[in-house]
mmCIF file of N, CA and C in Angstrom:
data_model
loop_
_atom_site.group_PDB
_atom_site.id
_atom_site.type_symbol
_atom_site.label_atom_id
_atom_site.label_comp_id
_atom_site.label_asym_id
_atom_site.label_seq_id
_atom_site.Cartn_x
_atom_site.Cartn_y
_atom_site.Cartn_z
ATOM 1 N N UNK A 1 85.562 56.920 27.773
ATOM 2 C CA UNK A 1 85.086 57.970 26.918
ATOM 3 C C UNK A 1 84.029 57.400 25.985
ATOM 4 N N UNK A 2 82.899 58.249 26.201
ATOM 5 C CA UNK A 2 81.992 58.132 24.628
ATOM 6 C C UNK A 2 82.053 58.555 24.043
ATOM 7 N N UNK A 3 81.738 58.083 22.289
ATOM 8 C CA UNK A 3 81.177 58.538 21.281
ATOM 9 C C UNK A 3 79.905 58.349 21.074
ATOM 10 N N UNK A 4 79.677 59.298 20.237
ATOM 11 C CA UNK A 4 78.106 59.640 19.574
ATOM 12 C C UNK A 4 78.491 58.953 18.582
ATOM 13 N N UNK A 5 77.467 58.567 17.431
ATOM 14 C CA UNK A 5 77.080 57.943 16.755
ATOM 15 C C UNK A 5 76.629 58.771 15.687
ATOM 16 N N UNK A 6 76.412 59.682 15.992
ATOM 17 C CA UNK A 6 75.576 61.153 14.878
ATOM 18 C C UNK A 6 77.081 61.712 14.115
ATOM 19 N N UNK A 7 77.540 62.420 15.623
ATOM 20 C CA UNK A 7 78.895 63.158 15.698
ATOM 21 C C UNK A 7 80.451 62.321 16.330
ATOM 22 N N UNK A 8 80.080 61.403 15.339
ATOM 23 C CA UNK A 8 82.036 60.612 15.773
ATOM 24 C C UNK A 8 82.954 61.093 16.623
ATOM 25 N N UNK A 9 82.974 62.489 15.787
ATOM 26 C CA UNK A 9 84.331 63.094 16.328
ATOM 27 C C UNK A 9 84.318 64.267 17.599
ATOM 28 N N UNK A 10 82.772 63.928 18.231
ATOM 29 C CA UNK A 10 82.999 64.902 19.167
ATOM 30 C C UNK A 10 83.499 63.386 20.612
ATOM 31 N N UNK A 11 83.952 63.862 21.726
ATOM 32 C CA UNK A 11 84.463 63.187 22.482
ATOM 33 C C UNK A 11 83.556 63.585 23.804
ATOM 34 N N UNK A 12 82.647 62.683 24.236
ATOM 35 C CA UNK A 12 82.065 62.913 25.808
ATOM 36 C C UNK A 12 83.300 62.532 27.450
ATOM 37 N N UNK A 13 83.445 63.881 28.001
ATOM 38 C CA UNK A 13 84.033 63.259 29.003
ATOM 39 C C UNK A 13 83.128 62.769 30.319
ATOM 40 N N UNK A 14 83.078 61.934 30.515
ATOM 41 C CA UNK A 14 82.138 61.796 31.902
ATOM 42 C C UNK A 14 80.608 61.262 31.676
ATOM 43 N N UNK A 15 79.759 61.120 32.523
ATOM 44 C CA UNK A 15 78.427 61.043 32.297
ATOM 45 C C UNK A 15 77.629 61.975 31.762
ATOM 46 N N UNK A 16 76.592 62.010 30.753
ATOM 47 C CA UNK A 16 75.998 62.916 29.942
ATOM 48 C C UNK A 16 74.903 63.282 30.916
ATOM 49 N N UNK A 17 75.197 64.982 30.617
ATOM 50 C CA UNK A 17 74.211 65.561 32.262
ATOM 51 C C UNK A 17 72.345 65.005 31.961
ATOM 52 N N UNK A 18 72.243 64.740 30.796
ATOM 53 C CA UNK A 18 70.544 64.345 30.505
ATOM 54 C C UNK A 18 70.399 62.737 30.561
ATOM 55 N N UNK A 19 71.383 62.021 30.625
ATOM 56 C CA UNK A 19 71.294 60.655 31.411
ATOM 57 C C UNK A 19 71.063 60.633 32.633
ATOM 58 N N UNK A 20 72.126 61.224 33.159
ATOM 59 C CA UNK A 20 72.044 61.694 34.655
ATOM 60 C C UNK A 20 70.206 62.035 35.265
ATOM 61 N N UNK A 21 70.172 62.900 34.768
ATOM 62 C CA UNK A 21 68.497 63.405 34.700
ATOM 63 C C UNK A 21 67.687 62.314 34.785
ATOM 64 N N UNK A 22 67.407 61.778 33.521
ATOM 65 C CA UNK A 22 66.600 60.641 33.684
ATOM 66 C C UNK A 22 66.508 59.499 34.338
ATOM 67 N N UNK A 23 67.670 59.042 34.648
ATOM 68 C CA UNK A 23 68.273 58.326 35.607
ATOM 69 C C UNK A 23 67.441 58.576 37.040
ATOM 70 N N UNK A 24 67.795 59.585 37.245
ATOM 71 C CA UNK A 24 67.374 60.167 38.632
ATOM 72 C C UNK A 24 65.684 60.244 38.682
ATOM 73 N N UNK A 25 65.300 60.363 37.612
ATOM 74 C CA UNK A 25 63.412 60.443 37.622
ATOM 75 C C UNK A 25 63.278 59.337 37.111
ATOM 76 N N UNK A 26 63.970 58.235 37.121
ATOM 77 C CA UNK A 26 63.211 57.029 37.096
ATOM 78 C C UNK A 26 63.533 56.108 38.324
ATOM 79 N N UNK A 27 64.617 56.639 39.002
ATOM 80 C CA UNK A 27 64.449 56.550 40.019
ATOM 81 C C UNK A 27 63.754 57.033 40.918
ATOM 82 N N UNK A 28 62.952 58.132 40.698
ATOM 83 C CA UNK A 28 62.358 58.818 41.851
ATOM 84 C C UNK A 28 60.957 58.111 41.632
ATOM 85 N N UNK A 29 60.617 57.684 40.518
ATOM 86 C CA UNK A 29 59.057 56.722 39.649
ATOM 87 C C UNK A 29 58.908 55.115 40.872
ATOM 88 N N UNK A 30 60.261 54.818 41.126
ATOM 89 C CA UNK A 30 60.294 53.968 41.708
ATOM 90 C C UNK A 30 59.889 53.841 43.539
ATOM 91 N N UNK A 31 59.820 55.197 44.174
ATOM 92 C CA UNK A 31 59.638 55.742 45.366
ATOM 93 C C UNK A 31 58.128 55.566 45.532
ATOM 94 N N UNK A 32 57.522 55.526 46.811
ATOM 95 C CA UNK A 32 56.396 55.527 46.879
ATOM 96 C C UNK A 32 55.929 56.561 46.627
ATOM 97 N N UNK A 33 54.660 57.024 46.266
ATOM 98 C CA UNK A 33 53.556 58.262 45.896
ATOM 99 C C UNK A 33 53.567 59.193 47.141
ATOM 100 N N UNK A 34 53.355 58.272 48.348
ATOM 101 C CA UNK A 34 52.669 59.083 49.230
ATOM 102 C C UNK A 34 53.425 58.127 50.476
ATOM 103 N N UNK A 35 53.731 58.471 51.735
ATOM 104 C CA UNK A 35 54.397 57.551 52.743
ATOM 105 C C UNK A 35 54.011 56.824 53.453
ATOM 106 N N UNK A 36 52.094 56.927 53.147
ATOM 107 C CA UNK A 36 51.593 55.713 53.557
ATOM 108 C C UNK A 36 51.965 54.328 52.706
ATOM 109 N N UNK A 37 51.953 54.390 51.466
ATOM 110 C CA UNK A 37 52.616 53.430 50.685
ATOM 111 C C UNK A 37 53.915 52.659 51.543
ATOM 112 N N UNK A 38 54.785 53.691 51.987
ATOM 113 C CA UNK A 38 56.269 53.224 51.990
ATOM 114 C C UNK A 38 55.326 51.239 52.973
ATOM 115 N N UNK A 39 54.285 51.835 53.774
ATOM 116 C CA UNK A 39 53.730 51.148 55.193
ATOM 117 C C UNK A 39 53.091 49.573 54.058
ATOM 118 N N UNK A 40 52.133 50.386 53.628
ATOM 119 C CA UNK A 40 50.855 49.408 52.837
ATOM 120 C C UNK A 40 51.796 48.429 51.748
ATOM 121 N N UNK A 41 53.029 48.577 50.640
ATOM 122 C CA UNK A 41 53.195 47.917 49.725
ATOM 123 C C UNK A 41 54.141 46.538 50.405
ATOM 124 N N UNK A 42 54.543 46.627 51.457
ATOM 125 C CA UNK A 42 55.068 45.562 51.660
ATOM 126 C C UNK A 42 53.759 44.491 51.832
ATOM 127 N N UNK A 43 52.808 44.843 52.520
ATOM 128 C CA UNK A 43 52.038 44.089 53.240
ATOM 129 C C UNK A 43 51.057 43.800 51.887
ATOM 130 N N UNK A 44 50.726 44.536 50.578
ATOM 131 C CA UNK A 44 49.963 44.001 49.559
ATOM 132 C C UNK A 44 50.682 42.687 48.876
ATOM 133 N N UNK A 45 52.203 43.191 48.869
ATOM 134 C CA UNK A 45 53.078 41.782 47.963
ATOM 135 C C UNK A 45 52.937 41.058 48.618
ATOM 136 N N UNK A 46 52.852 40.336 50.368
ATOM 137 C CA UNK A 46 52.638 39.572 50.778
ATOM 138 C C UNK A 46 51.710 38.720 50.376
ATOM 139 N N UNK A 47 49.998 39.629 50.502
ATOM 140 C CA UNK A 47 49.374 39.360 50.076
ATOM 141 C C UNK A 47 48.753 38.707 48.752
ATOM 142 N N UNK A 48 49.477 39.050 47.676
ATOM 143 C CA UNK A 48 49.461 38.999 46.662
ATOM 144 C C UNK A 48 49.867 37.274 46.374
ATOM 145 N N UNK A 49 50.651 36.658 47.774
ATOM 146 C CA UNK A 49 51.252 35.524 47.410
ATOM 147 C C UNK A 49 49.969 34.900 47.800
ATOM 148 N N UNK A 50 50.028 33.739 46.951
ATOM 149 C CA UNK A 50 48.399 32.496 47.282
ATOM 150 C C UNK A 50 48.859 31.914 48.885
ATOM 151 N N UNK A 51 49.949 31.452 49.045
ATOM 152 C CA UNK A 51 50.197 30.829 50.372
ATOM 153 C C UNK A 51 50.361 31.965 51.273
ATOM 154 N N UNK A 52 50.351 33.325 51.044
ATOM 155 C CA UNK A 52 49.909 33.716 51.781
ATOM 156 C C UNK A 52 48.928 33.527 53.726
ATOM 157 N N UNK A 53 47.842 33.654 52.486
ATOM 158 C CA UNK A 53 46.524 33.516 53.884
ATOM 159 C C UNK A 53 46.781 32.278 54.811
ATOM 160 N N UNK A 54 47.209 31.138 54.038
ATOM 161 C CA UNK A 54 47.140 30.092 54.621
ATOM 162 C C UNK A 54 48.329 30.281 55.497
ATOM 163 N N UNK A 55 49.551 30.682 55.385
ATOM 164 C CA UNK A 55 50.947 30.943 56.523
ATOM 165 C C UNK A 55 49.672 31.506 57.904
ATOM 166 N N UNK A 56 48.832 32.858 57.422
ATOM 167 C CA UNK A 56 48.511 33.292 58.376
ATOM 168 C C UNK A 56 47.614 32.770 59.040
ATOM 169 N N UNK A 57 46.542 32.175 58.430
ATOM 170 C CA UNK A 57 45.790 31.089 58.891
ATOM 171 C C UNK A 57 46.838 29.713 60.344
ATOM 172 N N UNK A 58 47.713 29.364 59.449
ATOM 173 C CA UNK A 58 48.411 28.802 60.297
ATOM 174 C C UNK A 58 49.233 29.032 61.468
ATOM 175 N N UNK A 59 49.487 30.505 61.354
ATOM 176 C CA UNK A 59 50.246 31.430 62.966
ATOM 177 C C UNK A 59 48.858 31.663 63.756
ATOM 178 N N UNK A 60 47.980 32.267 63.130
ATOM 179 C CA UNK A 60 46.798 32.207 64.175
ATOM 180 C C UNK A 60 46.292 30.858 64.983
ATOM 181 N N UNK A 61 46.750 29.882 64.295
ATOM 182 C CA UNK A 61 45.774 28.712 65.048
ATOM 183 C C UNK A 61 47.016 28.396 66.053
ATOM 184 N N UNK A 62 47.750 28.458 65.624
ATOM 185 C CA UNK A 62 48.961 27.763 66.581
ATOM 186 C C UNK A 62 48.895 28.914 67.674
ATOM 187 N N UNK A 63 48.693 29.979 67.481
ATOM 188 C CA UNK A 63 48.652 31.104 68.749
ATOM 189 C C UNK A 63 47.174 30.806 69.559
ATOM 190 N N UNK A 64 46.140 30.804 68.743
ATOM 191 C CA UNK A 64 45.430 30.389 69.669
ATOM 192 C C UNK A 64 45.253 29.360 70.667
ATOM 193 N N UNK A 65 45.991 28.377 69.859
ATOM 194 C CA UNK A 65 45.987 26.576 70.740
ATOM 195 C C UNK A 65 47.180 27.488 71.772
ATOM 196 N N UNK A 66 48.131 27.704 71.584
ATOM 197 C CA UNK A 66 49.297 28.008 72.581
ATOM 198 C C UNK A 66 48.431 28.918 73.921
ATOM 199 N N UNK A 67 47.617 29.797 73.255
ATOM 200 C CA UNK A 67 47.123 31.089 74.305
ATOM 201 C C UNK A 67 45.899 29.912 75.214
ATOM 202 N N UNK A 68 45.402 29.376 74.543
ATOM 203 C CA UNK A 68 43.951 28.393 75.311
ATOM 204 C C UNK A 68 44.492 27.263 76.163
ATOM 205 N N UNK A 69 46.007 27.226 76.111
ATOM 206 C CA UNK A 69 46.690 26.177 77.447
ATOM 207 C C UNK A 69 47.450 26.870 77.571
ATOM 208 N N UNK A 70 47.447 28.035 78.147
ATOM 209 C CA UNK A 70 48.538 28.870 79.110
ATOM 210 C C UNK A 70 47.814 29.204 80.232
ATOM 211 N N UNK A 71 48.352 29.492 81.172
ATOM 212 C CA UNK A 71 47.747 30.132 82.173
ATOM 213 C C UNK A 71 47.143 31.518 82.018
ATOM 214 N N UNK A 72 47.277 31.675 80.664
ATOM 215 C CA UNK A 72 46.259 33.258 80.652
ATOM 216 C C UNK A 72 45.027 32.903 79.388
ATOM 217 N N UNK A 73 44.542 31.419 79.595
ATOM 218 C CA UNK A 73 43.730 30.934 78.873
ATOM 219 C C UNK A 73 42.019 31.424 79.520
ATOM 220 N N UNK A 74 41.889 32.016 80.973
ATOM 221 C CA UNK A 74 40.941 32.601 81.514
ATOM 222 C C UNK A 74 40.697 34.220 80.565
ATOM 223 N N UNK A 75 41.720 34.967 80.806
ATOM 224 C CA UNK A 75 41.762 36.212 79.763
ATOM 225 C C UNK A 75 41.307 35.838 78.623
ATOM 226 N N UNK A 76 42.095 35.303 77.605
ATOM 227 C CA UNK A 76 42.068 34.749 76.450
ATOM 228 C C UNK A 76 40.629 34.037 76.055
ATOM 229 N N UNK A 77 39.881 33.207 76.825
ATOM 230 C CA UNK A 77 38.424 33.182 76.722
ATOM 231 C C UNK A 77 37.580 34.081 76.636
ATOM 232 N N UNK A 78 37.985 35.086 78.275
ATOM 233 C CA UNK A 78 36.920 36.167 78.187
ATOM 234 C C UNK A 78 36.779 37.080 76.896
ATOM 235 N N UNK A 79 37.996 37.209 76.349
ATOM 236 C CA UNK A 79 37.972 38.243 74.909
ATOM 237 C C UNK A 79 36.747 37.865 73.974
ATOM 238 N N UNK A 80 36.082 36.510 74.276
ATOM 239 C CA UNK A 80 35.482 36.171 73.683
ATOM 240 C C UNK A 80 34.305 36.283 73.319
ATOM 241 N N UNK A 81 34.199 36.547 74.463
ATOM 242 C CA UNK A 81 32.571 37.218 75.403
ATOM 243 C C UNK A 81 32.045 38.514 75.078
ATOM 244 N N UNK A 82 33.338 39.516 75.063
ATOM 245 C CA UNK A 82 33.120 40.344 74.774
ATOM 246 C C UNK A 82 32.192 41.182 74.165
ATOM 247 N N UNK A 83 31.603 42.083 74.567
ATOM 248 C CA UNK A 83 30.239 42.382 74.284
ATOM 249 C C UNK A 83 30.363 43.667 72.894
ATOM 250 N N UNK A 84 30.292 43.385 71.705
ATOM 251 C CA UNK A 84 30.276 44.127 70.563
ATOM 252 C C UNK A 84 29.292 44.595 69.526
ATOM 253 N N UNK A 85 28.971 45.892 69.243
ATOM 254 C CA UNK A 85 28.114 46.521 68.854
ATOM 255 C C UNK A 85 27.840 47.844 68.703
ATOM 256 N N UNK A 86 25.981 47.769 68.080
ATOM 257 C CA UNK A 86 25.852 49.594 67.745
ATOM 258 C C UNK A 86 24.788 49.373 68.357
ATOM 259 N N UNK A 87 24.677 50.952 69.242
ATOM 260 C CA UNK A 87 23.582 51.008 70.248
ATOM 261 C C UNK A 87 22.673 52.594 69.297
ATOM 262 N N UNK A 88 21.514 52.933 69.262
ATOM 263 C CA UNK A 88 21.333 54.095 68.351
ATOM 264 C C UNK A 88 19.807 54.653 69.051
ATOM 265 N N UNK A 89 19.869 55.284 69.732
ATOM 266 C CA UNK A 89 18.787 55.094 70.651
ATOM 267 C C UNK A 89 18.305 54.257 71.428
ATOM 268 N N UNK A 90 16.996 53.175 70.819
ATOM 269 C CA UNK A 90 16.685 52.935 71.799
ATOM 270 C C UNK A 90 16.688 51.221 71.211
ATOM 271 N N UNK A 91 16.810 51.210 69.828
ATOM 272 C CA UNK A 91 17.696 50.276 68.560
ATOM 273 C C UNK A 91 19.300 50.037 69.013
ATOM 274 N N UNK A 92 19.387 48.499 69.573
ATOM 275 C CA UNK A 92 20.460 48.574 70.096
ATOM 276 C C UNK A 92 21.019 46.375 69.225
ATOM 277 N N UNK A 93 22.045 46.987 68.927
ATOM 278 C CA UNK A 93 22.526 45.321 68.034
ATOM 279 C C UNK A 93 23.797 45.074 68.508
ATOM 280 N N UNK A 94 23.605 44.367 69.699
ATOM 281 C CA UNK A 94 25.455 44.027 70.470
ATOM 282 C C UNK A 94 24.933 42.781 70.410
ATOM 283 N N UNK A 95 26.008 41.892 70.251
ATOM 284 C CA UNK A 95 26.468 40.828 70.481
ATOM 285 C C UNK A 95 28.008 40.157 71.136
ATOM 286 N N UNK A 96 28.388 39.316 70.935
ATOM 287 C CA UNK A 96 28.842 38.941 71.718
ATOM 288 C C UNK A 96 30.282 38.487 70.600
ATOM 289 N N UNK A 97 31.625 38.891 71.045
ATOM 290 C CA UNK A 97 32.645 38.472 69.669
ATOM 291 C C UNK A 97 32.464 37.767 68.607
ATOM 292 N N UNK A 98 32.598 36.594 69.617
ATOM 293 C CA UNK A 98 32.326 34.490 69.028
ATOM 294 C C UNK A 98 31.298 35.282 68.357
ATOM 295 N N UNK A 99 30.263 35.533 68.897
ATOM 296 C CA UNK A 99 28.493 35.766 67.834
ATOM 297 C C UNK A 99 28.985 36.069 66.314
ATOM 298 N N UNK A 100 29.642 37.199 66.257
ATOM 299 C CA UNK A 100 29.711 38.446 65.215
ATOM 300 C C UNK A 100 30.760 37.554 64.597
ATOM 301 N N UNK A 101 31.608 37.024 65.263
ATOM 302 C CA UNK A 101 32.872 35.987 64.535
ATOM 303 C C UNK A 101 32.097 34.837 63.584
ATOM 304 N N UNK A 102 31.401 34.163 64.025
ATOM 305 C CA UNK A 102 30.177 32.832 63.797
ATOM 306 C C UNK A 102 29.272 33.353 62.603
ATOM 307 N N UNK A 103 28.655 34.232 63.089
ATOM 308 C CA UNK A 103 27.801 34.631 61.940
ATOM 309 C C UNK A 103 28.170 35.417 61.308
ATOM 310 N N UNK A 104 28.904 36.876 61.192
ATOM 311 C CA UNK A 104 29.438 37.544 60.300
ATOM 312 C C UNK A 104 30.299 37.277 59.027
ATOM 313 N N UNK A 105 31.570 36.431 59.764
ATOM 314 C CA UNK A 105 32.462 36.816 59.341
ATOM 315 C C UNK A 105 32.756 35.224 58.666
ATOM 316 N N UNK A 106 31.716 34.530 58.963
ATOM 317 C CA UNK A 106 31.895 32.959 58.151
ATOM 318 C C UNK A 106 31.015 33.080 56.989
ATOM 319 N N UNK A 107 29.854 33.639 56.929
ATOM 320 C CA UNK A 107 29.215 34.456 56.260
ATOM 321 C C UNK A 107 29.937 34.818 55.145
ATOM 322 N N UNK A 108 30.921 36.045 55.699
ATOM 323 C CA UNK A 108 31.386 36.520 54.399
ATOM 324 C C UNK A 108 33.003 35.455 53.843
ATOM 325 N N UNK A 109 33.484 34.913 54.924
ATOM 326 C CA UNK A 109 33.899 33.719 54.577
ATOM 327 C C UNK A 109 33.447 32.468 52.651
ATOM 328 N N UNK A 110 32.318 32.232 53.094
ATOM 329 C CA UNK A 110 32.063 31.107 52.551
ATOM 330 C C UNK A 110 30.995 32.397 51.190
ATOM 331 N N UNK A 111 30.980 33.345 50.815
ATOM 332 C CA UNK A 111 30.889 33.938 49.911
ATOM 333 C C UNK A 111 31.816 33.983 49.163
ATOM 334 N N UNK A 112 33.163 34.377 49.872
ATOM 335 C CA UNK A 112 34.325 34.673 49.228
ATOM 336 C C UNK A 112 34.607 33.353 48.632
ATOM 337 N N UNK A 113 34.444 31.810 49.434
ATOM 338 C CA UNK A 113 34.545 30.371 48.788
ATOM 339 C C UNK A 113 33.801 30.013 47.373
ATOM 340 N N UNK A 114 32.425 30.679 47.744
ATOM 341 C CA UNK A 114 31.549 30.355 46.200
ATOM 342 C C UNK A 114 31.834 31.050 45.250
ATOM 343 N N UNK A 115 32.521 32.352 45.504
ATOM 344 C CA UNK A 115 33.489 33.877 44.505
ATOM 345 C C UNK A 115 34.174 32.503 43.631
ATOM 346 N N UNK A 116 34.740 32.035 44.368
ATOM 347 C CA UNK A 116 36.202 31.388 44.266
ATOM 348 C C UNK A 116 35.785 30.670 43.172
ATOM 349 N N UNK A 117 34.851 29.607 43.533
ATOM 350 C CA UNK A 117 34.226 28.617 42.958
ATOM 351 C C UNK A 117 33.916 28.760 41.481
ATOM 352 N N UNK A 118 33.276 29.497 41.646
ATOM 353 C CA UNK A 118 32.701 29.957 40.577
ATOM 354 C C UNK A 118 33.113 30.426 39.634
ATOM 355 N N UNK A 119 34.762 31.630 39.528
ATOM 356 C CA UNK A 119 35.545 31.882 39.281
ATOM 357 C C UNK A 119 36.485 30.834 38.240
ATOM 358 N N UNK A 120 36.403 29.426 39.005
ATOM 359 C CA UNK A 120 37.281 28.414 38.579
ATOM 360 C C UNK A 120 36.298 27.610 37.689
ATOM 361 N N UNK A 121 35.341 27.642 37.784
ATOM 362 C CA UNK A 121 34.444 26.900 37.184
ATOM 363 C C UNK A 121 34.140 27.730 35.558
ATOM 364 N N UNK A 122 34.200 28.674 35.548
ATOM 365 C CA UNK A 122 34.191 29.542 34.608
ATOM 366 C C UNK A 122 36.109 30.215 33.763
ATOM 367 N N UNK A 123 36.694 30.251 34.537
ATOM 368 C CA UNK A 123 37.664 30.523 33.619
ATOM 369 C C UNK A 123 38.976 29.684 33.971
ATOM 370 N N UNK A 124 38.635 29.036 35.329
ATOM 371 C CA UNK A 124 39.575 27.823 35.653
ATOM 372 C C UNK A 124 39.612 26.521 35.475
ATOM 373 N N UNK A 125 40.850 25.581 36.143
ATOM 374 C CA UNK A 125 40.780 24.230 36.154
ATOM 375 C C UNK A 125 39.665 23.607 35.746
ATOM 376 N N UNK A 126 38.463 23.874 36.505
ATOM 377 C CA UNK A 126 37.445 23.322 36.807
ATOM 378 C C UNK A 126 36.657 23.918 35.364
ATOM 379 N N UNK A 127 36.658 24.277 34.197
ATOM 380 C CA UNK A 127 35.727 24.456 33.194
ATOM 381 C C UNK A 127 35.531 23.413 32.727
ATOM 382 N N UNK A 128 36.415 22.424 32.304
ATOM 383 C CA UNK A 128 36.480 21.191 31.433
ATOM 384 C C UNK A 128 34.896 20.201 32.468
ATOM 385 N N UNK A 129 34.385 20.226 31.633
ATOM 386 C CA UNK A 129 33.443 19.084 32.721
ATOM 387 C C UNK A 129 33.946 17.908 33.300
ATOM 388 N N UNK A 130 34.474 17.196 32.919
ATOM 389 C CA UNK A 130 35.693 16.312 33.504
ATOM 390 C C UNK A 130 36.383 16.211 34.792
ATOM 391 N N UNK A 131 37.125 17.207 34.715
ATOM 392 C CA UNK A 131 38.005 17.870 35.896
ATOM 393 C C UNK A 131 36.815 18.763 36.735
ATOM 394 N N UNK A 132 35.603 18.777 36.382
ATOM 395 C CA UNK A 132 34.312 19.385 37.106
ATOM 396 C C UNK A 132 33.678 18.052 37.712
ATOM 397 N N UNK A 133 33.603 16.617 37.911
ATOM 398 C CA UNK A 133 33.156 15.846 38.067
ATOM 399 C C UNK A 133 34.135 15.415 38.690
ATOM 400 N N UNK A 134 35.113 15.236 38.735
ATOM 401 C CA UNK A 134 36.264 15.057 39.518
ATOM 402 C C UNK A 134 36.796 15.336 40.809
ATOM 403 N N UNK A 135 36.452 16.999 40.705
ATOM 404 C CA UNK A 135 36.063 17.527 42.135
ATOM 405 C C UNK A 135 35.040 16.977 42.359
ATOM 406 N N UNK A 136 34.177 17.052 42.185
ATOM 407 C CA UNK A 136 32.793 17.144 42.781
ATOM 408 C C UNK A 136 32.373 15.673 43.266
ATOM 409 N N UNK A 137 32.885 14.484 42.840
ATOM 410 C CA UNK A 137 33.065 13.701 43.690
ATOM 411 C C UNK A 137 33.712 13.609 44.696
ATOM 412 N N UNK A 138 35.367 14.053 44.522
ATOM 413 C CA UNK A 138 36.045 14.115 45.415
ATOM 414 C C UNK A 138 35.629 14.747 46.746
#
């Protein structure tokens, strides 16, 4: 049994129906918005971890070394070849996976590295000039 604190002497039996209430809408605060969420929030907290990329970095390479000495390492090449692109008349820009892999996407690779860089150099480790000379020999 509760008491109030206002009214001593009144006696609550049970759960108070406006606890109950709120209870329940802060539980419902906790539900996703929309049910694409329920899909997307697991996969952002993942993300969110720094070792992250690198786990995935590391299942990809080991799948690729595994797929490039199997006997379906002929398939597994050709994907490579693969001819990818936008054709728009008579303006046509295909290339070839590896191509668009090589130049695209190392490209935006090693942007995201100097992001990084730069980032740390300015509000990270690396501000102290010290620990900036340190790397930079290293």
């Amino acid at each position: 049994m509760l008491k109030t604190s206002v009214l001593p002497h009144l006696k609550l039996i049970g759960p108070h129906p406006m606890h109950d209430e709120r209870q329940g809408n802060k539980d419902l605060d906790r539900l996703p918005k929309e049910s694409v969420h329920r899909l997307t929030e697991p996969f952002a907290r993942f993300l969110r971890i720094e070792s992250a990329g690198g786990a995935i970095l590391l299942a990809c390479t080991v799948a690729a070394l595994v797929l490039s000495n199997s006997p379906w390492s002929h398939s597994f090449l050709a994907v490579w070849e693969t001819p990818v692109g936008l054709r728009i008349g008579s303006l046509e820009l295909v290339r070839g996976l590896k191509e668009w892999i090589n130049d695209g996407l190392m490209t935006l690779f090693f942007f995201v590295v100097a992001a990084e860089l730069k980032r740390e150099l300015v509000l990270g480790e690396l501000r102290s000039p010290r620990m900036a000379a340190l790397a930079i020999a290293a």
